[in-house]
CSV table of N, CA, C and O in Angstrom, one decimal:
chain,number,residue,atom,x,y,z
T,20,UNK,N,0.8,-1.2,0.0
T,20,UNK,CA,0.0,0.0,0.0
T,20,UNK,C,0.9,1.2,0.0
T,20,UNK,O,2.0,1.2,0.3
T,21,UNK,N,0.3,2.4,-0.4
T,21,UNK,CA,1.0,3.6,-0.4
T,21,UNK,C,1.4,4.1,1.0
T,21,UNK,O,0.5,4.1,1.9
T,22,UNK,N,2.6,4.4,1.2
T,22,UNK,CA,3.1,5.0,2.4
T,22,UNK,C,3.9,6.2,2.2
T,22,UNK,O,4.8,6.2,1.3
T,23,UNK,N,3.7,7.2,3.0
T,23,UNK,CA,4.5,8.5,2.9
T,23,UNK,C,5.0,8.8,4.3
T,23,UNK,O,4.2,8.8,5.2
T,24,UNK,N,6.3,9.0,4.4
T,24,UNK,CA,6.9,9.2,5.7
T,24,UNK,C,7.7,10.5,5.6
T,24,UNK,O,8.7,10.5,4.9
T,25,UNK,N,7.3,11.5,6.4
T,25,UNK,CA,8.0,12.8,6.4
T,25,UNK,C,9.1,12.8,7.4
T,25,UNK,O,9.0,12.1,8.4
T,26,UNK,N,10.1,13.6,7.2
T,26,UNK,CA,11.2,13.8,8.1
T,26,UNK,C,11.8,15.1,7.9
T,26,UNK,O,11.6,15.8,6.9
T,27,UNK,N,12.7,15.6,8.8
T,27,UNK,CA,13.4,16.8,8.6
T,27,UNK,C,12.9,18.0,9.4
T,27,UNK,O,13.5,19.1,9.3
T,28,UNK,N,11.7,17.9,10.1
T,28,UNK,CA,11.2,19.0,10.8
T,28,UNK,C,12.1,19.3,12.0
T,28,UNK,O,13.0,18.5,12.4
T,29,UNK,N,11.8,20.4,12.7
T,29,UNK,CA,12.5,20.7,13.9
T,29,UNK,C,12.3,22.2,14.3
T,29,UNK,O,11.3,22.8,13.8
T,30,UNK,N,13.1,22.7,15.2
T,30,UNK,CA,12.9,24.0,15.7
T,30,UNK,C,14.1,24.9,15.2
T,30,UNK,O,15.3,24.5,15.4
T,31,UNK,N,13.8,26.0,14.6
T,31,UNK,CA,14.8,26.9,14.1
T,31,UNK,C,14.4,28.3,14.5
T,31,UNK,O,13.3,28.6,14.8
T,32,UNK,N,15.4,29.2,14.4
T,32,UNK,CA,15.1,30.6,14.6
T,32,UNK,C,14.7,31.3,13.3
T,32,UNK,O,15.0,30.8,12.2
T,33,UNK,N,14.0,32.4,13.4
T,33,UNK,CA,13.6,33.1,12.2
T,33,UNK,C,14.8,33.4,11.4
T,33,UNK,O,15.9,33.8,11.9
T,34,UNK,N,14.6,33.2,10.1
T,34,UNK,CA,15.7,33.4,9.1
T,34,UNK,C,16.5,32.1,8.8
T,34,UNK,O,17.3,32.1,7.9
T,35,UNK,N,16.2,31.1,9.6
T,35,UNK,CA,16.9,29.9,9.4
T,35,UNK,C,16.3,29.0,8.2
T,35,UNK,O,15.4,29.4,7.6
T,36,UNK,N,16.9,27.8,8.1
T,36,UNK,CA,16.5,26.9,7.0
T,36,UNK,C,16.2,25.5,7.5
T,36,UNK,O,16.9,25.1,8.5
T,37,UNK,N,15.4,24.8,6.8
T,37,UNK,CA,15.2,23.4,7.0
T,37,UNK,C,14.9,22.7,5.7
T,37,UNK,O,14.3,23.4,4.8
T,38,UNK,N,15.2,21.4,5.6
T,38,UNK,CA,14.8,20.7,4.4
T,38,UNK,C,14.0,19.5,4.9
T,38,UNK,O,14.5,18.6,5.6
T,39,UNK,N,12.8,19.5,4.4
T,39,UNK,CA,11.9,18.3,4.7
T,39,UNK,C,12.0,17.3,3.6
T,39,UNK,O,12.2,17.6,2.4
T,40,UNK,N,11.9,16.0,4.0
T,40,UNK,CA,11.9,14.9,3.1
T,40,UNK,C,10.6,14.1,3.3
T,40,UNK,O,10.1,14.0,4.3
T,41,UNK,N,10.2,13.5,2.2
T,41,UNK,CA,9.0,12.6,2.2
T,41,UNK,C,9.4,11.4,1.4
T,41,UNK,O,9.5,11.4,0.2
T,42,UNK,N,9.6,10.3,2.1
T,42,UNK,CA,9.9,9.0,1.5
T,42,UNK,C,8.6,8.3,1.1
T,42,UNK,O,7.8,8.0,2.0
T,43,UNK,N,8.5,7.9,-0.1
T,43,UNK,CA,7.3,7.3,-0.6
T,43,UNK,C,7.6,5.8,-1.0
T,43,UNK,O,8.7,5.5,-1.4
T,44,UNK,N,6.6,5.0,-0.7
T,44,UNK,CA,6.7,3.6,-1.1
T,44,UNK,C,5.3,3.0,-1.4
T,44,UNK,O,4.3,3.6,-1.0
T,45,UNK,N,5.3,1.8,-2.0
T,45,UNK,CA,4.1,1.1,-2.3
T,45,UNK,C,3.4,1.5,-3.6
T,45,UNK,O,2.4,1.0,-3.9
T,46,UNK,N,4.1,2.3,-4.4
T,46,UNK,CA,3.6,2.7,-5.7
T,46,UNK,C,4.7,3.2,-6.6
T,46,UNK,O,5.8,3.4,-6.2
T,47,UNK,N,4.4,3.3,-7.9
T,47,UNK,CA,5.4,3.8,-8.9
T,47,UNK,C,5.4,5.3,-8.7
T,47,UNK,O,4.5,6.0,-9.2
T,48,UNK,N,6.4,5.8,-8.0
T,48,UNK,CA,6.5,7.2,-7.6
T,48,UNK,C,6.3,8.2,-8.8
T,48,UNK,O,5.6,9.1,-8.7
T,49,UNK,N,6.9,7.9,-9.9
T,49,UNK,CA,6.9,8.9,-11.0
T,49,UNK,C,5.6,9.1,-11.6
T,49,UNK,O,5.3,10.0,-12.4
T,50,UNK,N,4.6,8.2,-11.3
T,50,UNK,CA,3.3,8.3,-11.9
T,50,UNK,C,2.3,9.1,-11.0
T,50,UNK,O,1.1,9.3,-11.4
T,51,UNK,N,2.8,9.6,-9.9
T,51,UNK,CA,1.9,10.3,-9.0
T,51,UNK,C,2.3,11.8,-8.9
T,51,UNK,O,3.4,12.1,-9.1
T,52,UNK,N,1.3,12.6,-8.5
T,52,UNK,CA,1.5,14.0,-8.3
T,52,UNK,C,1.7,14.2,-6.8
T,52,UNK,O,1.1,13.5,-6.0
T,53,UNK,N,2.6,15.1,-6.4
T,53,UNK,CA,2.9,15.2,-5.0
T,53,UNK,C,2.8,16.7,-4.5
T,53,UNK,O,2.9,17.6,-5.3
T,54,UNK,N,2.5,16.8,-3.3
T,54,UNK,CA,2.3,18.1,-2.7
T,54,UNK,C,2.8,18.2,-1.2
T,54,UNK,O,2.8,17.2,-0.6
T,55,UNK,N,3.1,19.4,-0.8
T,55,UNK,CA,3.4,19.7,0.6
T,55,UNK,C,2.2,20.6,1.1
T,55,UNK,O,1.9,21.6,0.5
T,56,UNK,N,1.8,20.2,2.3
T,56,UNK,CA,0.7,21.0,3.0
T,56,UNK,C,1.2,21.3,4.4
T,56,UNK,O,2.1,20.7,4.9
T,57,UNK,N,0.5,22.2,5.0
T,57,UNK,CA,0.8,22.5,6.5
T,57,UNK,C,-0.5,22.9,7.2
T,57,UNK,O,-1.4,23.4,6.6
T,58,UNK,N,-0.5,22.6,8.5
T,58,UNK,CA,-1.6,23.0,9.3
T,58,UNK,C,-1.1,23.6,10.6
T,58,UNK,O,-0.4,22.9,11.4
T,59,UNK,N,-1.3,24.9,10.8
T,59,UNK,CA,-1.0,25.6,12.0
T,59,UNK,C,-2.1,25.4,13.0
T,59,UNK,O,-3.2,25.1,12.7
T,60,UNK,N,-1.8,25.5,14.3
T,60,UNK,CA,-2.8,25.4,15.3
T,60,UNK,C,-3.9,26.4,15.1
T,60,UNK,O,-3.7,27.6,14.9
T,61,UNK,N,-5.1,25.8,15.1
T,61,UNK,CA,-6.3,26.6,15.0
T,61,UNK,C,-6.6,27.1,13.5
T,61,UNK,O,-7.5,27.9,13.3
T,62,UNK,N,-5.9,26.6,12.6
T,62,UNK,CA,-6.1,27.0,11.2
T,62,UNK,C,-6.4,25.8,10.3
T,62,UNK,O,-6.1,24.7,10.7
T,63,UNK,N,-6.9,26.1,9.1
T,63,UNK,CA,-7.2,25.1,8.2
T,63,UNK,C,-5.9,24.6,7.5
T,63,UNK,O,-4.9,25.3,7.5
T,64,UNK,N,-5.9,23.4,7.0
T,64,UNK,CA,-4.7,22.9,6.2
T,64,UNK,C,-4.6,23.7,5.0
T,64,UNK,O,-5.6,23.9,4.3
T,65,UNK,N,-3.4,24.1,4.6
T,65,UNK,CA,-3.2,24.9,3.4
T,65,UNK,C,-2.1,24.3,2.5
T,65,UNK,O,-1.1,23.7,3.1
T,66,UNK,N,-2.3,24.4,1.3
T,66,UNK,CA,-1.3,23.9,0.3
T,66,UNK,C,-0.1,24.9,0.3
T,66,UNK,O,-0.2,26.1,0.3
T,67,UNK,N,1.1,24.3,0.3
T,67,UNK,CA,2.4,25.0,0.4
T,67,UNK,C,3.0,25.0,-1.0
T,67,UNK,O,3.4,26.0,-1.5
T,68,UNK,N,3.2,23.8,-1.5
T,68,UNK,CA,3.9,23.6,-2.8
T,68,UNK,C,3.5,22.3,-3.4
T,68,UNK,O,3.1,21.3,-2.7
T,69,UNK,N,3.5,22.2,-4.7
T,69,UNK,CA,3.2,21.0,-5.4
T,69,UNK,C,4.0,20.8,-6.6
T,69,UNK,O,4.6,21.8,-7.2
T,70,UNK,N,4.1,19.6,-7.1
T,70,UNK,CA,5.0,19.3,-8.3
T,70,UNK,C,4.3,18.2,-9.1
T,70,UNK,O,3.8,17.2,-8.5
T,71,UNK,N,4.4,18.3,-10.4
T,71,UNK,CA,3.9,17.2,-11.2
T,71,UNK,C,5.0,16.3,-11.7
T,71,UNK,O,6.2,16.6,-11.4
T,72,UNK,N,4.6,15.3,-12.4
T,72,UNK,CA,5.6,14.3,-12.9
T,72,UNK,C,6.6,14.9,-13.8
T,72,UNK,O,7.7,14.4,-13.9
T,73,UNK,N,6.3,16.0,-14.5
T,73,UNK,CA,7.2,16.6,-15.4
T,73,UNK,C,8.1,17.7,-14.7
T,73,UNK,O,9.0,18.3,-15.4
T,74,UNK,N,7.9,17.9,-13.4
T,74,UNK,CA,8.7,18.8,-12.7
T,74,UNK,C,8.1,20.3,-12.6
T,74,UNK,O,8.8,21.1,-12.0
T,75,UNK,N,7.0,20.5,-13.1
T,75,UNK,CA,6.3,21.8,-13.0
T,75,UNK,C,5.9,22.0,-11.6
T,75,UNK,O,5.3,21.0,-11.0
T,76,UNK,N,6.1,23.2,-11.0
T,76,UNK,CA,5.8,23.4,-9.6
T,76,UNK,C,4.8,24.5,-9.4
T,76,UNK,O,4.6,25.3,-10.3
T,77,UNK,N,4.2,24.5,-8.3
T,77,UNK,CA,3.3,25.6,-7.9
T,77,UNK,C,3.5,25.9,-6.4
T,77,UNK,O,3.8,24.9,-5.6
T,78,UNK,N,3.4,27.1,-6.0
T,78,UNK,CA,3.6,27.5,-4.7
T,78,UNK,C,2.5,28.5,-4.1
T,78,UNK,O,2.0,29.3,-4.9
T,79,UNK,N,2.3,28.4,-2.8
T,79,UNK,CA,1.4,29.4,-2.2
T,79,UNK,C,2.2,30.7,-2.2
T,79,UNK,O,3.4,30.8,-2.1
T,80,UNK,N,1.4,31.8,-2.3
T,80,UNK,CA,2.0,33.1,-2.4
T,80,UNK,C,2.9,33.4,-1.1
T,80,UNK,O,3.9,34.1,-1.2
T,81,UNK,N,2.5,32.8,0.0
T,81,UNK,CA,3.2,33.1,1.3
T,81,UNK,C,4.6,32.5,1.3
T,81,UNK,O,5.4,32.9,2.2
T,82,UNK,N,4.9,31.6,0.4
T,82,UNK,CA,6.2,30.9,0.5
T,82,UNK,C,7.0,31.1,-0.8
T,82,UNK,O,8.2,30.7,-0.8
T,83,UNK,N,6.4,31.7,-1.8
T,83,UNK,CA,7.2,32.0,-3.0
T,83,UNK,C,8.5,32.7,-2.8
T,83,UNK,O,8.5,33.7,-2.0
T,84,UNK,N,9.5,32.2,-3.4
T,84,UNK,CA,10.8,32.8,-3.2
T,84,UNK,C,11.6,32.3,-2.0
T,84,UNK,O,12.8,32.6,-1.9
T,85,UNK,N,10.9,31.6,-1.1
T,85,UNK,CA,11.6,31.1,0.1
T,85,UNK,C,11.6,29.6,0.1
T,85,UNK,O,12.6,29.0,0.6
T,86,UNK,N,10.6,28.9,-0.4
T,86,UNK,CA,10.5,27.5,-0.4
T,86,UNK,C,10.7,26.9,-1.8
T,86,UNK,O,10.3,27.5,-2.8
T,87,UNK,N,11.3,25.7,-1.8
T,87,UNK,CA,11.5,25.1,-3.1
T,87,UNK,C,11.1,23.6,-3.0
T,87,UNK,O,11.7,22.9,-2.1
T,88,UNK,N,10.2,23.2,-3.8
T,88,UNK,CA,9.8,21.8,-3.9
T,88,UNK,C,10.6,21.1,-5.0
T,88,UNK,O,10.9,21.6,-6.0
T,89,UNK,N,11.1,19.8,-4.7
T,89,UNK,CA,11.8,19.1,-5.6
T,89,UNK,C,11.6,17.6,-5.4
T,89,UNK,O,11.0,17.2,-4.3
T,90,UNK,N,12.0,16.7,-6.3
T,90,UNK,CA,11.8,15.3,-6.1
T,90,UNK,C,12.9,14.6,-6.8
T,90,UNK,O,13.5,15.0,-7.7
T,91,UNK,N,13.2,13.4,-6.2
T,91,UNK,CA,14.2,12.5,-6.8
T,91,UNK,C,13.5,11.2,-7.1
T,91,UNK,O,13.2,10.4,-6.2
T,92,UNK,N,13.2,11.0,-8.3
T,92,UNK,CA,12.4,9.8,-8.7
T,92,UNK,C,13.2,8.5,-8.4
T,92,UNK,O,12.6,7.5,-8.1
T,93,UNK,N,14.5,8.6,-8.6
T,93,UNK,CA,15.3,7.4,-8.3
T,93,UNK,C,15.2,7.0,-6.9
T,93,UNK,O,15.3,5.8,-6.5
T,94,UNK,N,15.0,7.9,-6.0
T,94,UNK,CA,15.0,7.7,-4.5
T,94,UNK,C,13.5,7.6,-4.0
T,94,UNK,O,13.3,7.5,-2.8
T,95,UNK,N,12.6,7.9,-4.9
T,95,UNK,CA,11.2,7.9,-4.4
T,95,UNK,C,11.0,8.9,-3.3
T,95,UNK,O,10.3,8.6,-2.3
T,96,UNK,N,11.6,10.0,-3.4
T,96,UNK,CA,11.6,11.0,-2.3
T,96,UNK,C,11.2,12.4,-2.8
T,96,UNK,O,11.7,12.9,-3.9
T,97,UNK,N,10.4,13.0,-2.0
T,97,UNK,CA,10.0,14.4,-2.3
T,97,UNK,C,10.7,15.3,-1.2
T,97,UNK,O,10.8,14.9,-0.1
T,98,UNK,N,11.0,16.5,-1.6
T,98,UNK,CA,11.7,17.4,-0.7
T,98,UNK,C,11.0,18.8,-0.7
T,98,UNK,O,10.4,19.2,-1.6
T,99,UNK,N,11.3,19.5,0.4
T,99,UNK,CA,10.8,20.9,0.6
T,99,UNK,C,12.0,21.6,1.2
T,99,UNK,O,12.2,21.4,2.4
T,100,UNK,N,12.7,22.4,0.5
T,100,UNK,CA,13.7,23.3,1.0
T,100,UNK,C,13.1,24.6,1.5
T,100,UNK,O,12.4,25.2,0.7
T,101,UNK,N,13.2,24.9,2.8
T,101,UNK,CA,12.6,26.1,3.3
T,101,UNK,C,13.7,27.0,3.8
T,101,UNK,O,14.4,26.7,4.8
T,102,UNK,N,13.7,28.2,3.2
T,102,UNK,CA,14.7,29.2,3.6
T,102,UNK,C,14.0,30.4,4.2
T,102,UNK,O,12.8,30.6,4.0
T,103,UNK,N,14.8,31.3,4.8
T,103,UNK,CA,14.2,32.5,5.4
T,103,UNK,C,12.9,32.2,6.1
T,103,UNK,O,11.9,32.9,6.0
T,104,UNK,N,13.0,31.3,7.0
T,104,UNK,CA,11.8,30.9,7.7
T,104,UNK,C,11.3,32.0,8.7
T,104,UNK,O,12.1,32.7,9.2
T,105,UNK,N,10.0,32.0,8.8
T,105,UNK,CA,9.3,33.1,9.6
T,105,UNK,C,8.5,32.3,10.7
T,105,UNK,O,8.1,31.2,10.5
T,106,UNK,N,8.2,33.0,11.8
T,106,UNK,CA,7.4,32.4,12.9
T,106,UNK,C,6.0,31.9,12.3
T,106,UNK,O,5.5,30.9,12.8
T,107,UNK,N,5.5,32.6,11.3
T,107,UNK,CA,4.2,32.2,10.8
T,107,UNK,C,4.3,30.9,9.9
T,107,UNK,O,3.3,30.4,9.5
T,108,UNK,N,5.5,30.4,9.7
T,108,UNK,CA,5.7,29.1,9.0
T,108,UNK,C,5.5,28.0,10.0
T,108,UNK,O,5.5,26.8,9.6
T,109,UNK,N,5.4,28.3,11.3
T,109,UNK,CA,5.3,27.2,12.3
T,109,UNK,C,4.0,26.4,12.0
T,109,UNK,O,2.9,27.0,11.9
T,110,UNK,N,4.1,25.1,11.9
T,110,UNK,CA,3.0,24.3,11.6
T,110,UNK,C,3.4,22.8,11.5
T,110,UNK,O,4.7,22.5,11.5
T,111,UNK,N,2.5,21.9,11.4
T,111,UNK,CA,2.8,20.5,11.0
T,111,UNK,C,2.8,20.5,9.5
T,111,UNK,O,1.8,20.9,8.9
T,112,UNK,N,3.8,19.9,9.0
T,112,UNK,CA,3.9,19.8,7.5
T,112,UNK,C,3.7,18.4,7.1
T,112,UNK,O,4.2,17.4,7.6
T,113,UNK,N,2.9,18.2,6.0
T,113,UNK,CA,2.5,16.9,5.5
T,113,UNK,C,2.8,16.8,4.0
T,113,UNK,O,2.7,17.8,3.3
T,114,UNK,N,3.2,15.7,3.6
T,114,UNK,CA,3.3,15.4,2.1
T,114,UNK,C,2.1,14.6,1.7
T,114,UNK,O,1.5,13.9,2.5
T,115,UNK,N,1.7,14.7,0.5
T,115,UNK,CA,0.5,14.1,-0.1
T,115,UNK,C,0.8,13.6,-1.5
T,115,UNK,O,1.6,14.2,-2.2
T,116,UNK,N,0.1,12.6,-1.9
T,116,UNK,CA,0.3,12.0,-3.2
T,116,UNK,C,-1.1,11.5,-3.8
T,116,UNK,O,-2.0,11.1,-3.0
T,117,UNK,N,-1.2,11.6,-5.1
T,117,UNK,CA,-2.4,11.1,-5.8
T,117,UNK,C,-2.1,11.0,-7.2
T,117,UNK,O,-1.1,11.6,-7.8
T,118,UNK,N,-2.9,10.2,-7.9
T,118,UNK,CA,-2.7,10.1,-9.4
T,118,UNK,C,-3.5,11.2,-10.1
T,118,UNK,O,-3.4,11.3,-11.3
T,119,UNK,N,-4.2,11.9,-9.4
T,119,UNK,CA,-4.9,13.1,-9.9
T,119,UNK,C,-4.1,14.3,-9.4
T,119,UNK,O,-3.6,14.4,-8.3
T,120,UNK,N,-3.9,15.3,-10.3
T,120,UNK,CA,-3.1,16.5,-10.0
T,120,UNK,C,-4.0,17.5,-9.3
T,120,UNK,O,-4.7,18.3,-10.0
T,121,UNK,N,-4.0,17.6,-8.0
T,121,UNK,CA,-4.8,18.5,-7.2
T,121,UNK,C,-4.0,19.8,-7.0
T,121,UNK,O,-4.6,20.8,-6.4
T,122,UNK,N,-2.8,19.9,-7.4
T,122,UNK,CA,-1.9,21.0,-7.1
T,122,UNK,C,-2.0,21.4,-5.6
T,122,UNK,O,-1.7,20.6,-4.8
T,123,UNK,N,-2.5,22.6,-5.3
T,123,UNK,CA,-2.5,23.0,-3.9
T,123,UNK,C,-3.8,22.8,-3.1
T,123,UNK,O,-4.0,23.2,-2.0
T,124,UNK,N,-4.7,22.0,-3.8
T,124,UNK,CA,-6.0,21.7,-3.1
T,124,UNK,C,-5.7,20.5,-2.2
T,124,UNK,O,-5.1,19.5,-2.6
T,125,UNK,N,-6.3,20.5,-1.0
T,125,UNK,CA,-6.0,19.4,0.0
T,125,UNK,C,-6.9,18.2,-0.3
T,125,UNK,O,-7.6,17.7,0.6
T,126,UNK,N,-7.0,17.7,-1.5
T,126,UNK,CA,-7.8,16.6,-1.9
T,126,UNK,C,-7.1,15.4,-2.3
T,126,UNK,O,-7.7,14.5,-2.9
T,127,UNK,N,-5.8,15.4,-2.0
T,127,UNK,CA,-5.0,14.2,-2.3
T,127,UNK,C,-5.5,13.0,-1.6
T,127,UNK,O,-6.0,13.1,-0.5
T,128,UNK,N,-5.3,11.8,-2.2
T,128,UNK,CA,-5.8,10.6,-1.6
T,128,UNK,C,-4.9,10.1,-0.5
T,128,UNK,O,-5.4,9.5,0.5
T,129,UNK,N,-3.6,10.2,-0.6
T,129,UNK,CA,-2.7,9.7,0.4
T,129,UNK,C,-1.9,10.8,1.1
T,129,UNK,O,-1.5,11.7,0.5
T,130,UNK,N,-1.8,10.6,2.4
T,130,UNK,CA,-1.1,11.6,3.3
T,130,UNK,C,-0.1,10.9,4.2
T,130,UNK,O,-0.3,9.8,4.7
T,131,UNK,N,0.9,11.6,4.5
T,131,UNK,CA,1.9,11.2,5.5
T,131,UNK,C,1.4,11.6,6.9
T,131,UNK,O,0.3,12.2,7.1
T,132,UNK,N,2.1,11.2,8.0
T,132,UNK,CA,1.8,11.6,9.3
T,132,UNK,C,2.2,13.0,9.8
T,132,UNK,O,1.7,13.5,10.8
T,133,UNK,N,3.1,13.6,9.0
T,133,UNK,CA,3.5,14.9,9.3
T,133,UNK,C,4.8,15.1,10.1
T,133,UNK,O,5.2,14.1,10.8
T,134,UNK,N,5.4,16.2,9.9
T,134,UNK,CA,6.6,16.5,10.7
T,134,UNK,C,6.5,18.0,11.1
T,134,UNK,O,6.0,18.9,10.4
T,135,UNK,N,6.8,18.2,12.4
T,135,UNK,CA,6.5,19.6,13.0
T,135,UNK,C,7.7,20.5,12.7
T,135,UNK,O,8.9,20.2,12.8
T,136,UNK,N,7.3,21.7,12.3
T,136,UNK,CA,8.3,22.8,12.1
T,136,UNK,C,7.9,23.9,13.0
T,136,UNK,O,6.8,24.4,13.0
T,137,UNK,N,8.9,24.4,13.8
T,137,UNK,CA,8.6,25.5,14.8
T,137,UNK,C,9.7,26.5,14.5
T,137,UNK,O,10.9,26.2,14.6
T,138,UNK,N,9.2,27.7,14.2
T,138,UNK,CA,10.1,28.9,14.0
T,138,UNK,C,9.9,29.9,15.1
T,138,UNK,O,8.9,30.4,15.3
T,139,UNK,N,11.0,30.2,15.8
T,139,UNK,CA,11.0,31.2,16.9
T,139,UNK,C,11.5,32.5,16.4
T,139,UNK,O,12.4,32.6,15.6
T,140,UNK,N,11.0,33.6,17.0
T,140,UNK,CA,11.4,34.9,16.6
T,140,UNK,C,12.6,35.4,17.5
T,140,UNK,O,13.0,34.7,18.4
């Protein structure tokens, strides 16, 4: 079955960087569309970044220029490089996968358990 396991979260000061990873298994990675989402306390889950099988990307306005989504099909792994982090980036971050391209809509079929990112001022 499809499994997504996130890693790389942690606590950093504002202005710092983190790289999240999402290890995928149980399906042919290159045939799925992938996305990163986050949910802050008391807020709705929001799309952060997404990538299609051809490498085309989409970003939320709040992270454009600071976050970069990428993937390594050989390693079945999705990444999110986060630079210039701000306290408002604090949230649980999830990766998601589906054979339908939902881009930043939280309608993906498969979800990981999440990894916490905390940014202090």
